Amino acid sequence: MPAFGLRVPSEISSTATIQWYPGHMARAMRHIGDAVRLVDVVVEAIDARVPRSGANPALRRMIGRRRHVVILTRSDLADPAATRAWIASFAARGLTALAVNAREPHVVARLGSLLRVEGKATARAMVVGIPNAGKSTIVNALIKRTAAKTERRAGVTMRTQWFRLSASVELMDTPGVLVPKIATKAAQWKLAAVGAIPPERYDPEEVSRCVARWASERGLRGVPSVENFVKERGFVRRGGKVDAHNAAQSYLRAFEQAKFGRVSLELADDAEAT
Ligand SMILES: Nc1nc2c(ncn2[C@@H]2O[C@H](COP(=O)(O)OP(=O)(O)OP(=O)(O)O)[C@@H](O)[C@H]2O)c(=O)[nH]1
Ligand SMILES: [Mg+2]
């Protein structure tokens, strides 16, 4: 018990803050800030399931008035109607947005023409975004070989790196960067749920409960409660005790791979603060 018998209310102590801003991100932010002055086009990769909290406002400020193309990645995992509404909403703000499965090179190839700059022998483009958004996958799809390292976890690319896409286009891959402080609880659990934050930075039991509660409030019947998921998957150990941590990790993995259906966690016309 803390001094003077003060107790932290359970609802506060049970919702730990989720933050992640390692040194390499601060460094990357400086490098991106320097390099952005050299580029003609900035490709901003955003997970289509979180177009609001998956965008980094500090990167947006750096992009300024440069040619800016938004790529909504993981459109294969997002709700197609929600993605269409987001593209319209970006267009209304004067931004070109494409929804792609970045793992399909022929789909990403459509982006190639947006990177060329008339009258310039060599156009330079850079791909930016938050961790695990699919930036290196886009780079590989564009240059048609596995040149940039990609993995199913956040924080894989640690340094900026130039690649030659063609005789007329050079492309820079950059490390994923978050803001130093993710402002709201909703943005924190959503970024964890889409894999932008590494698992050691959050409690999977809490994030899985947030996903389940959010889906239930919206009547998304394909997304089970954690309890039902545990029952269906038979997560009961000998002796009847459930390994809640393991079950929560499996729940989040299933959500992340769209096993509960294609779910977008943010809608273009949803006023919900993130
Ligand atoms: N289903 C699906 N998976 C994707 C898509 N784009 C990327 N991925 C996968 O997401 C994971 C992360 O992709 P990366 O390209 O490494 O992401 P990144 O933005 O470069 O990540 P960092 O370098 O860590 O910031 C990889 O396992 C990719 O195969 C997509 O459009 N759909
Ligand atoms: Mg990368």
PDB file of C-alpha atoms and ligand atoms in Angstrom:
ATOM      1  CA  MET A   1       0.000   0.000   0.000  1.00  0.00           C
ATOM      2  CA  PRO A   2       1.486   3.435  -0.889  1.00  0.00           C
ATOM      3  CA  ALA A   3       2.205   5.999   1.853  1.00  0.00           C
ATOM      4  CA  PHE A   4      -0.811   7.626   3.592  1.00  0.00           C
ATOM      5  CA  GLY A   5      -3.002   4.771   2.436  1.00  0.00           C
ATOM      6  CA  LEU A   6      -3.554   6.350  -0.988  1.00  0.00           C
ATOM      7  CA  ARG A   7      -4.610   3.880  -3.634  1.00  0.00           C
ATOM      8  CA  VAL A   8      -4.419   4.293  -7.367  1.00  0.00           C
ATOM      9  CA  PRO A   9      -7.911   3.668  -8.781  1.00  0.00           C
ATOM     10  CA  SER A  10      -7.968   0.306 -10.557  1.00  0.00           C
ATOM     11  CA  GLU A  11      -9.186   1.713 -13.889  1.00  0.00           C
ATOM     12  CA  ILE A  12      -6.115   3.950 -14.026  1.00  0.00           C
ATOM     13  CA  SER A  13      -3.553   1.391 -12.884  1.00  0.00           C
ATOM     14  CA  SER A  14      -4.962  -1.189 -15.311  1.00  0.00           C
ATOM     15  CA  THR A  15      -4.494   0.988 -18.405  1.00  0.00           C
ATOM     16  CA  ALA A  16      -0.762   1.385 -18.777  1.00  0.00           C
ATOM     17  CA  THR A  17       0.458   3.993 -21.218  1.00  0.00           C
ATOM     18  CA  ILE A  18       1.867   2.573 -24.447  1.00  0.00           C
ATOM     19  CA  GLN A  19       4.765   4.582 -25.849  1.00  0.00           C
ATOM     20  CA  TRP A  20       7.774   3.818 -28.044  1.00  0.00           C
ATOM     21  CA  TYR A  21      10.355   6.336 -29.164  1.00  0.00           C
ATOM     22  CA  PRO A  22      13.805   4.704 -29.239  1.00  0.00           C
ATOM     23  CA  GLY A  23      16.973   6.615 -30.121  1.00  0.00           C
ATOM     24  CA  HIS A  24      17.050   5.431 -33.716  1.00  0.00           C
ATOM     25  CA  MET A  25      13.727   7.201 -34.372  1.00  0.00           C
ATOM     26  CA  ALA A  26      15.002  10.564 -33.170  1.00  0.00           C
ATOM     27  CA  ARG A  27      18.062  10.055 -35.359  1.00  0.00           C
ATOM     28  CA  ALA A  28      15.956   8.968 -38.332  1.00  0.00           C
ATOM     29  CA  MET A  29      13.750  12.026 -37.936  1.00  0.00           C
ATOM     30  CA  ARG A  30      16.819  14.271 -38.288  1.00  0.00           C
ATOM     31  CA  HIS A  31      18.047  12.350 -41.352  1.00  0.00           C
ATOM     32  CA  ILE A  32      14.612  12.469 -42.958  1.00  0.00           C
ATOM     33  CA  GLY A  33      14.460  16.207 -42.240  1.00  0.00           C
ATOM     34  CA  ASP A  34      17.805  16.705 -44.046  1.00  0.00           C
ATOM     35  CA  ALA A  35      17.015  14.378 -46.950  1.00  0.00           C
ATOM     36  CA  VAL A  36      13.511  15.670 -47.569  1.00  0.00           C
ATOM     37  CA  ARG A  37      15.032  18.884 -48.951  1.00  0.00           C
ATOM     38  CA  LEU A  38      16.624  16.824 -51.744  1.00  0.00           C
ATOM     39  CA  VAL A  39      13.517  14.965 -52.833  1.00  0.00           C
ATOM     40  CA  ASP A  40      10.822  15.768 -55.358  1.00  0.00           C
ATOM     41  CA  VAL A  41       8.172  13.335 -54.134  1.00  0.00           C
ATOM     42  CA  VAL A  42       7.329  11.915 -50.701  1.00  0.00           C
ATOM     43  CA  VAL A  43       5.435   8.644 -50.496  1.00  0.00           C
ATOM     44  CA  GLU A  44       3.699   8.344 -47.142  1.00  0.00           C
ATOM     45  CA  ALA A  45       2.881   4.739 -46.200  1.00  0.00           C
ATOM     46  CA  ILE A  46      -0.079   4.420 -43.849  1.00  0.00           C
ATOM     47  CA  ASP A  47      -1.769   1.214 -42.692  1.00  0.00           C
ATOM     48  CA  ALA A  48      -5.254   1.342 -44.229  1.00  0.00           C
ATOM     49  CA  ARG A  49      -6.780   0.149 -40.949  1.00  0.00           C
ATOM     50  CA  VAL A  50      -5.612   3.258 -39.056  1.00  0.00           C
ATOM     51  CA  PRO A  51      -5.368   6.176 -41.512  1.00  0.00           C
ATOM     52  CA  ARG A  52      -5.739   8.715 -38.698  1.00  0.00           C
ATOM     53  CA  SER A  53      -3.441   7.515 -35.918  1.00  0.00           C
ATOM     54  CA  GLY A  54      -1.178   5.770 -38.435  1.00  0.00           C
ATOM     55  CA  ALA A  55      -0.075   9.159 -39.812  1.00  0.00           C
ATOM     56  CA  ASN A  56       2.774  11.000 -38.124  1.00  0.00           C
ATOM     57  CA  PRO A  57       2.052  14.753 -37.991  1.00  0.00           C
ATOM     58  CA  ALA A  58       5.776  15.556 -37.651  1.00  0.00           C
ATOM     59  CA  LEU A  59       6.420  13.813 -40.993  1.00  0.00           C
ATOM     60  CA  ARG A  60       3.499  15.692 -42.547  1.00  0.00           C
ATOM     61  CA  ARG A  61       5.057  18.986 -41.470  1.00  0.00           C
ATOM     62  CA  MET A  62       8.377  17.958 -43.045  1.00  0.00           C
ATOM     63  CA  ILE A  63       6.666  17.042 -46.313  1.00  0.00           C
ATOM     64  CA  GLY A  64       5.329  20.567 -46.472  1.00  0.00           C
ATOM     65  CA  ARG A  65       4.299  21.506 -50.002  1.00  0.00           C
ATOM     66  CA  ARG A  66       6.278  18.780 -51.808  1.00  0.00           C
ATOM     67  CA  ARG A  67       4.498  16.332 -54.071  1.00  0.00           C
ATOM     68  CA  HIS A  68       2.931  13.951 -51.571  1.00  0.00           C
ATOM     69  CA  VAL A  69       1.394  10.584 -52.357  1.00  0.00           C
ATOM     70  CA  VAL A  70      -0.377   8.559 -49.663  1.00  0.00           C
ATOM     71  CA  ILE A  71      -0.207   4.786 -49.960  1.00  0.00           C
ATOM     72  CA  LEU A  72      -2.765   2.981 -47.827  1.00  0.00           C
ATOM     73  CA  THR A  73      -1.032  -0.339 -47.249  1.00  0.00           C
ATOM     74  CA  ARG A  74      -2.631  -3.587 -46.081  1.00  0.00           C
ATOM     75  CA  SER A  75      -5.770  -2.770 -48.007  1.00  0.00           C
ATOM     76  CA  ASP A  76      -6.148  -6.568 -48.198  1.00  0.00           C
ATOM     77  CA  LEU A  77      -6.723  -6.554 -44.416  1.00  0.00           C
ATOM     78  CA  ALA A  78      -8.862  -3.407 -44.152  1.00  0.00           C
ATOM     79  CA  ASP A  79     -12.594  -2.965 -44.716  1.00  0.00           C
ATOM     80  CA  PRO A  80     -12.874  -2.086 -48.457  1.00  0.00           C
ATOM     81  CA  ALA A  81     -15.757   0.390 -47.966  1.00  0.00           C
ATOM     82  CA  ALA A  82     -13.848   2.191 -45.224  1.00  0.00           C
ATOM     83  CA  THR A  83     -10.762   2.386 -47.443  1.00  0.00           C
ATOM     84  CA  ARG A  84     -12.782   3.858 -50.325  1.00  0.00           C
ATOM     85  CA  ALA A  85     -14.142   6.518 -47.973  1.00  0.00           C
ATOM     86  CA  TRP A  86     -10.612   7.343 -46.805  1.00  0.00           C
ATOM     87  CA  ILE A  87      -9.379   7.743 -50.380  1.00  0.00           C
ATOM     88  CA  ALA A  88     -12.241  10.168 -51.044  1.00  0.00           C
ATOM     89  CA  SER A  89     -11.424  12.034 -47.859  1.00  0.00           C
ATOM     90  CA  PHE A  90      -7.742  12.368 -48.842  1.00  0.00           C
ATOM     91  CA  ALA A  91      -8.798  13.520 -52.322  1.00  0.00           C
ATOM     92  CA  ALA A  92     -11.027  16.169 -50.753  1.00  0.00           C
ATOM     93  CA  ARG A  93      -7.912  17.464 -49.011  1.00  0.00           C
ATOM     94  CA  GLY A  94      -6.037  17.557 -52.332  1.00  0.00           C
ATOM     95  CA  LEU A  95      -3.968  14.433 -51.667  1.00  0.00           C
ATOM     96  CA  THR A  96      -3.493  11.519 -54.041  1.00  0.00           C
ATOM     97  CA  ALA A  97      -4.086   8.280 -52.146  1.00  0.00           C
ATOM     98  CA  LEU A  98      -3.770   4.712 -53.436  1.00  0.00           C
ATOM     99  CA  ALA A  99      -4.834   1.610 -51.538  1.00  0.00           C
ATOM    100  CA  VAL A 100      -2.572  -1.381 -52.121  1.00  0.00           C
ATOM    101  CA  ASN A 101      -1.547  -4.762 -50.937  1.00  0.00           C
ATOM    102  CA  ALA A 102       2.130  -3.806 -50.942  1.00  0.00           C
ATOM    103  CA  ARG A 103       3.085  -7.451 -51.232  1.00  0.00           C
ATOM    104  CA  GLU A 104       1.730  -7.509 -54.782  1.00  0.00           C
ATOM    105  CA  PRO A 105       4.334  -5.809 -56.997  1.00  0.00           C
ATOM    106  CA  HIS A 106       2.036  -5.361 -59.993  1.00  0.00           C
ATOM    107  CA  VAL A 107      -0.341  -3.341 -57.808  1.00  0.00           C
ATOM    108  CA  VAL A 108       2.437  -1.136 -56.481  1.00  0.00           C
ATOM    109  CA  ALA A 109       3.735  -0.646 -60.027  1.00  0.00           C
ATOM    110  CA  ARG A 110       0.854   1.832 -60.531  1.00  0.00           C
ATOM    111  CA  LEU A 111       2.751   4.104 -58.174  1.00  0.00           C
ATOM    112  CA  GLY A 112       5.825   4.235 -60.422  1.00  0.00           C
ATOM    113  CA  SER A 113       4.380   6.842 -62.789  1.00  0.00           C
ATOM    114  CA  LEU A 114       3.645   9.198 -59.863  1.00  0.00           C
ATOM    115  CA  LEU A 115       7.335   9.294 -58.997  1.00  0.00           C
ATOM    116  CA  ARG A 116       8.592  10.652 -62.305  1.00  0.00           C
ATOM    117  CA  VAL A 117       9.056  14.373 -62.598  1.00  0.00           C
ATOM    118  CA  GLU A 118       8.760  16.002 -65.985  1.00  0.00           C
ATOM    119  CA  GLY A 119      11.870  17.820 -67.119  1.00  0.00           C
ATOM    120  CA  LYS A 120      14.095  16.199 -64.502  1.00  0.00           C
ATOM    121  CA  ALA A 121      16.705  13.639 -65.549  1.00  0.00           C
ATOM    122  CA  THR A 122      16.673  12.018 -62.118  1.00  0.00           C
ATOM    123  CA  ALA A 123      13.729  12.427 -59.789  1.00  0.00           C
ATOM    124  CA  ARG A 124      14.219  11.603 -56.117  1.00  0.00           C
ATOM    125  CA  ALA A 125      11.521  10.114 -53.955  1.00  0.00           C
ATOM    126  CA  MET A 126      11.429   8.947 -50.350  1.00  0.00           C
ATOM    127  CA  VAL A 127       9.098   6.563 -48.550  1.00  0.00           C
ATOM    128  CA  VAL A 128       8.175   7.589 -45.002  1.00  0.00           C
ATOM    129  CA  GLY A 129       5.725   6.449 -42.369  1.00  0.00           C
ATOM    130  CA  ILE A 130       5.347   4.905 -38.952  1.00  0.00           C
ATOM    131  CA  PRO A 131       6.976   1.541 -38.089  1.00  0.00           C
ATOM    132  CA  ASN A 132       5.757  -1.581 -39.863  1.00  0.00           C
ATOM    133  CA  ALA A 133       3.556   0.403 -42.263  1.00  0.00           C
ATOM    134  CA  GLY A 134       5.029  -1.468 -45.256  1.00  0.00           C
ATOM    135  CA  LYS A 135       7.592   1.098 -46.448  1.00  0.00           C
ATOM    136  CA  SER A 136      10.365  -1.375 -47.306  1.00  0.00           C
ATOM    137  CA  THR A 137       7.802  -3.680 -48.933  1.00  0.00           C
ATOM    138  CA  ILE A 138       6.765  -0.790 -51.207  1.00  0.00           C
ATOM    139  CA  VAL A 139      10.421  -0.102 -52.050  1.00  0.00           C
ATOM    140  CA  ASN A 140      10.997  -3.760 -52.957  1.00  0.00           C
ATOM    141  CA  ALA A 141       7.815  -3.910 -55.010  1.00  0.00           C
ATOM    142  CA  LEU A 142       8.867  -0.825 -56.943  1.00  0.00           C
ATOM    143  CA  ILE A 143      12.397  -1.946 -57.671  1.00  0.00           C
ATOM    144  CA  LYS A 144      11.177  -5.520 -58.282  1.00  0.00           C
ATOM    145  CA  ARG A 145      13.634  -7.298 -56.037  1.00  0.00           C
ATOM    146  CA  THR A 146      14.162  -7.894 -52.328  1.00  0.00           C
ATOM    147  CA  ALA A 147      16.654  -5.133 -51.729  1.00  0.00           C
ATOM    148  CA  ALA A 148      15.277  -3.637 -48.506  1.00  0.00           C
ATOM    149  CA  LYS A 149      14.856  -5.890 -45.472  1.00  0.00           C
ATOM    150  CA  THR A 150      11.237  -6.478 -44.441  1.00  0.00           C
ATOM    151  CA  GLU A 151       9.840  -8.376 -41.487  1.00  0.00           C
ATOM    152  CA  ARG A 152       6.631  -8.894 -39.578  1.00  0.00           C
ATOM    153  CA  ARG A 153       7.688  -6.593 -36.745  1.00  0.00           C
ATOM    154  CA  ALA A 154       8.160  -2.889 -36.127  1.00  0.00           C
ATOM    155  CA  GLY A 155      11.612  -1.319 -36.186  1.00  0.00           C
ATOM    156  CA  VAL A 156      13.274  -3.401 -38.916  1.00  0.00           C
ATOM    157  CA  THR A 157      14.739  -0.562 -41.003  1.00  0.00           C
ATOM    158  CA  MET A 158      17.148   1.355 -38.796  1.00  0.00           C
ATOM    159  CA  ARG A 159      18.766   3.715 -41.327  1.00  0.00           C
ATOM    160  CA  THR A 160      17.842   5.706 -44.391  1.00  0.00           C
ATOM    161  CA  GLN A 161      19.004   4.077 -47.630  1.00  0.00           C
ATOM    162  CA  TRP A 162      18.914   5.108 -51.302  1.00  0.00           C
ATOM    163  CA  PHE A 163      17.922   2.676 -54.072  1.00  0.00           C
ATOM    164  CA  ARG A 164      17.891   3.154 -57.826  1.00  0.00           C
ATOM    165  CA  LEU A 165      14.435   2.421 -59.166  1.00  0.00           C
ATOM    166  CA  SER A 166      15.188   3.234 -62.818  1.00  0.00           C
ATOM    167  CA  ALA A 167      17.402   5.477 -64.907  1.00  0.00           C
ATOM    168  CA  SER A 168      15.159   8.385 -63.976  1.00  0.00           C
ATOM    169  CA  VAL A 169      14.088   7.684 -60.357  1.00  0.00           C
ATOM    170  CA  GLU A 170      16.002   7.220 -57.094  1.00  0.00           C
ATOM    171  CA  LEU A 171      14.124   6.077 -54.032  1.00  0.00           C
ATOM    172  CA  MET A 172      14.966   6.337 -50.346  1.00  0.00           C
ATOM    173  CA  ASP A 173      13.725   3.855 -47.738  1.00  0.00           C
ATOM    174  CA  THR A 174      13.530   5.270 -44.200  1.00  0.00           C
ATOM    175  CA  PRO A 175      13.071   3.867 -40.690  1.00  0.00           C
ATOM    176  CA  GLY A 176       9.530   4.004 -39.268  1.00  0.00           C
ATOM    177  CA  VAL A 177       9.066   6.968 -36.952  1.00  0.00           C
ATOM    178  CA  LEU A 178       6.390   7.541 -34.350  1.00  0.00           C
ATOM    179  CA  VAL A 179       5.755  10.774 -32.463  1.00  0.00           C
ATOM    180  CA  PRO A 180       7.655  11.026 -29.152  1.00  0.00           C
ATOM    181  CA  LYS A 181       4.357  10.804 -27.267  1.00  0.00           C
ATOM    182  CA  ILE A 182       1.286   9.087 -28.695  1.00  0.00           C
ATOM    183  CA  ALA A 183      -1.421  11.383 -27.427  1.00  0.00           C
ATOM    184  CA  THR A 184      -4.495   9.259 -26.800  1.00  0.00           C
ATOM    185  CA  LYS A 185      -5.236   5.837 -25.345  1.00  0.00           C
ATOM    186  CA  ALA A 186      -7.205   4.945 -28.472  1.00  0.00           C
ATOM    187  CA  ALA A 187      -4.255   5.699 -30.764  1.00  0.00           C
ATOM    188  CA  GLN A 188      -1.967   3.724 -28.445  1.00  0.00           C
ATOM    189  CA  TRP A 189      -3.939   0.471 -28.510  1.00  0.00           C
ATOM    190  CA  LYS A 190      -4.779   0.814 -32.210  1.00  0.00           C
ATOM    191  CA  LEU A 191      -1.114   1.251 -33.148  1.00  0.00           C
ATOM    192  CA  ALA A 192      -0.278  -1.778 -31.001  1.00  0.00           C
ATOM    193  CA  ALA A 193      -3.058  -3.816 -32.641  1.00  0.00           C
ATOM    194  CA  VAL A 194      -1.783  -3.125 -36.174  1.00  0.00           C
ATOM    195  CA  GLY A 195       1.806  -3.976 -35.250  1.00  0.00           C
ATOM    196  CA  ALA A 196       3.343  -0.473 -35.257  1.00  0.00           C
ATOM    197  CA  ILE A 197       4.555  -0.973 -31.694  1.00  0.00           C
ATOM    198  CA  PRO A 198       6.608  -4.026 -30.702  1.00  0.00           C
ATOM    199  CA  PRO A 199       4.902  -6.514 -28.371  1.00  0.00           C
ATOM    200  CA  GLU A 200       7.361  -5.954 -25.521  1.00  0.00           C
ATOM    201  CA  ARG A 201       6.057  -2.360 -25.218  1.00  0.00           C
ATOM    202  CA  TYR A 202       2.470  -3.280 -24.269  1.00  0.00           C
ATOM    203  CA  ASP A 203       0.342  -5.757 -22.388  1.00  0.00           C
ATOM    204  CA  PRO A 204      -1.382  -8.014 -24.963  1.00  0.00           C
ATOM    205  CA  GLU A 205      -4.187  -8.815 -22.530  1.00  0.00           C
ATOM    206  CA  GLU A 206      -5.099  -5.170 -22.294  1.00  0.00           C
ATOM    207  CA  VAL A 207      -4.786  -4.456 -26.037  1.00  0.00           C
ATOM    208  CA  SER A 208      -6.851  -7.543 -26.927  1.00  0.00           C
ATOM    209  CA  ARG A 209      -9.574  -6.391 -24.529  1.00  0.00           C
ATOM    210  CA  CYS A 210      -9.543  -2.934 -26.194  1.00  0.00           C
ATOM    211  CA  VAL A 211      -9.926  -4.523 -29.662  1.00  0.00           C
ATOM    212  CA  ALA A 212     -12.769  -6.776 -28.474  1.00  0.00           C
ATOM    213  CA  ARG A 213     -14.601  -3.957 -26.646  1.00  0.00           C
ATOM    214  CA  TRP A 214     -14.238  -1.596 -29.619  1.00  0.00           C
ATOM    215  CA  ALA A 215     -15.589  -4.239 -32.042  1.00  0.00           C
ATOM    216  CA  SER A 216     -18.468  -5.161 -29.757  1.00  0.00           C
ATOM    217  CA  GLU A 217     -19.497  -1.494 -29.400  1.00  0.00           C
ATOM    218  CA  ARG A 218     -19.664  -1.312 -33.204  1.00  0.00           C
ATOM    219  CA  GLY A 219     -21.545  -4.592 -33.571  1.00  0.00           C
ATOM    220  CA  LEU A 220     -18.739  -6.301 -35.512  1.00  0.00           C
ATOM    221  CA  ARG A 221     -19.893  -9.855 -34.977  1.00  0.00           C
ATOM    222  CA  GLY A 222     -16.875 -11.465 -36.658  1.00  0.00           C
ATOM    223  CA  VAL A 223     -14.599 -10.223 -33.877  1.00  0.00           C
ATOM    224  CA  PRO A 224     -15.095 -12.486 -30.847  1.00  0.00           C
ATOM    225  CA  SER A 225     -14.746 -11.532 -27.204  1.00  0.00           C
ATOM    226  CA  VAL A 226     -11.429 -12.668 -25.770  1.00  0.00           C
ATOM    227  CA  GLU A 227     -13.347 -15.150 -23.556  1.00  0.00           C
ATOM    228  CA  ASN A 228     -15.096 -16.777 -26.523  1.00  0.00           C
ATOM    229  CA  PHE A 229     -11.842 -16.878 -28.491  1.00  0.00           C
ATOM    230  CA  VAL A 230     -10.184 -18.632 -25.553  1.00  0.00           C
ATOM    231  CA  LYS A 231     -13.041 -21.170 -25.382  1.00  0.00           C
ATOM    232  CA  GLU A 232     -13.118 -21.806 -29.133  1.00  0.00           C
ATOM    233  CA  ARG A 233      -9.363 -22.243 -29.410  1.00  0.00           C
ATOM    234  CA  GLY A 234      -9.203 -24.438 -26.316  1.00  0.00           C
ATOM    235  CA  PHE A 235      -6.669 -22.318 -24.479  1.00  0.00           C
ATOM    236  CA  VAL A 236      -7.269 -24.165 -21.224  1.00  0.00           C
ATOM    237  CA  ARG A 237      -4.226 -25.618 -19.560  1.00  0.00           C
ATOM    238  CA  ARG A 238      -4.262 -28.799 -17.568  1.00  0.00           C
ATOM    239  CA  GLY A 239      -5.872 -27.973 -14.255  1.00  0.00           C
ATOM    240  CA  GLY A 240      -8.355 -25.639 -15.931  1.00  0.00           C
ATOM    241  CA  LYS A 241      -6.177 -22.530 -15.803  1.00  0.00           C
ATOM    242  CA  VAL A 242      -6.022 -20.336 -18.907  1.00  0.00           C
ATOM    243  CA  ASP A 243      -2.690 -18.945 -20.094  1.00  0.00           C
ATOM    244  CA  ALA A 244      -4.190 -15.479 -20.528  1.00  0.00           C
ATOM    245  CA  HIS A 245      -1.007 -13.889 -21.863  1.00  0.00           C
ATOM    246  CA  ASN A 246      -0.518 -16.489 -24.568  1.00  0.00           C
ATOM    247  CA  ALA A 247      -4.223 -16.411 -25.457  1.00  0.00           C
ATOM    248  CA  ALA A 248      -4.130 -12.614 -25.799  1.00  0.00           C
ATOM    249  CA  GLN A 249      -1.093 -12.791 -28.087  1.00  0.00           C
ATOM    250  CA  SER A 250      -2.882 -15.333 -30.297  1.00  0.00           C
ATOM    251  CA  TYR A 251      -5.988 -13.144 -30.314  1.00  0.00           C
ATOM    252  CA  LEU A 252      -3.973 -10.152 -31.513  1.00  0.00           C
ATOM    253  CA  ARG A 253      -2.189 -12.235 -34.136  1.00  0.00           C
ATOM    254  CA  ALA A 254      -5.547 -13.463 -35.437  1.00  0.00           C
ATOM    255  CA  PHE A 255      -6.847  -9.882 -35.561  1.00  0.00           C
ATOM    256  CA  GLU A 256      -3.673  -8.674 -37.294  1.00  0.00           C
ATOM    257  CA  GLN A 257      -4.014 -11.339 -39.973  1.00  0.00           C
ATOM    258  CA  ALA A 258      -7.699 -10.488 -40.557  1.00  0.00           C
ATOM    259  CA  LYS A 259      -8.836 -13.902 -39.283  1.00  0.00           C
ATOM    260  CA  PHE A 260     -11.799 -12.060 -37.695  1.00  0.00           C
ATOM    261  CA  GLY A 261     -12.562 -10.367 -41.008  1.00  0.00           C
ATOM    262  CA  ARG A 262     -11.262  -7.217 -42.677  1.00  0.00           C
ATOM    263  CA  VAL A 263     -11.593  -4.616 -39.950  1.00  0.00           C
ATOM    264  CA  SER A 264     -10.703  -0.922 -40.206  1.00  0.00           C
ATOM    265  CA  LEU A 265     -10.161   0.618 -36.792  1.00  0.00           C
ATOM    266  CA  GLU A 266     -10.738   4.176 -38.009  1.00  0.00           C
ATOM    267  CA  LEU A 267     -13.375   5.553 -40.327  1.00  0.00           C
ATOM    268  CA  ALA A 268     -13.085   8.733 -42.384  1.00  0.00           C
ATOM    269  CA  ASP A 269     -16.368  10.143 -41.064  1.00  0.00           C
ATOM    270  CA  ASP A 270     -15.916   8.957 -37.481  1.00  0.00           C
ATOM    271  CA  ALA A 271     -15.514  11.874 -35.117  1.00  0.00           C
ATOM    272  CA  GLU A 272     -13.946   9.610 -32.501  1.00  0.00           C
ATOM    273  CA  ALA A 273     -10.806  11.245 -31.161  1.00  0.00           C
ATOM    274  CA  THR A 274      -7.662   9.222 -31.583  1.00  0.00           C
TER     275      THR A 274
HETATM  276  N1  LIG B   1      -0.998  -8.335 -45.830  1.00  0.00           N
HETATM  277  C1  LIG B   1      -0.132  -7.349 -46.090  1.00  0.00           C
HETATM  278  N2  LIG B   1       1.071  -7.352 -45.510  1.00  0.00           N
HETATM  279  C2  LIG B   1       1.925  -6.338 -45.791  1.00  0.00           C
HETATM  280  C3  LIG B   1       1.577  -5.275 -46.662  1.00  0.00           C
HETATM  281  N3  LIG B   1       2.616  -4.418 -46.710  1.00  0.00           N
HETATM  282  C4  LIG B   1       3.571  -4.926 -45.918  1.00  0.00           C
HETATM  283  N4  LIG B   1       3.153  -6.087 -45.366  1.00  0.00           N
HETATM  284  C5  LIG B   1       3.913  -6.913 -44.413  1.00  0.00           C
HETATM  285  O1  LIG B   1       4.106  -6.126 -43.256  1.00  0.00           O
HETATM  286  C6  LIG B   1       5.350  -6.429 -42.651  1.00  0.00           C
HETATM  287  C7  LIG B   1       6.135  -5.144 -42.463  1.00  0.00           C
HETATM  288  O2  LIG B   1       6.526  -4.634 -43.716  1.00  0.00           O
HETATM  289  P1  LIG B   1       7.830  -3.730 -43.903  1.00  0.00           P
HETATM  290  O3  LIG B   1       7.888  -3.355 -45.335  1.00  0.00           O
HETATM  291  O4  LIG B   1       9.014  -4.368 -43.272  1.00  0.00           O
HETATM  292  O5  LIG B   1       7.405  -2.453 -43.038  1.00  0.00           O
HETATM  293  P2  LIG B   1       8.272  -1.121 -42.781  1.00  0.00           P
HETATM  294  O6  LIG B   1       7.315   0.015 -42.849  1.00  0.00           O
HETATM  295  O7  LIG B   1       9.429  -1.066 -43.694  1.00  0.00           O
HETATM  296  O8  LIG B   1       8.707  -1.362 -41.275  1.00  0.00           O
HETATM  297  P3  LIG B   1       9.941  -0.669 -40.451  1.00  0.00           P
HETATM  298  O9  LIG B   1      11.157  -0.720 -41.293  1.00  0.00           O
HETATM  299  O10 LIG B   1      10.040  -1.544 -39.240  1.00  0.00           O
HETATM  300  O11 LIG B   1       9.461   0.703 -40.104  1.00  0.00           O
HETATM  301  C8  LIG B   1       6.036  -7.440 -43.567  1.00  0.00           C
HETATM  302  O12 LIG B   1       5.800  -8.736 -43.022  1.00  0.00           O
HETATM  303  C9  LIG B   1       5.309  -7.270 -44.888  1.00  0.00           C
HETATM  304  O13 LIG B   1       5.289  -8.460 -45.661  1.00  0.00           O
HETATM  305  C10 LIG B   1       0.279  -5.298 -47.274  1.00  0.00           C
HETATM  306  O14 LIG B   1      -0.117  -4.411 -48.034  1.00  0.00           O
HETATM  307  N5  LIG B   1      -0.532  -6.360 -46.946  1.00  0.00           N
HETATM  308 MG    MG B   2      11.434  -0.977 -43.293  1.00  0.00          MG
END
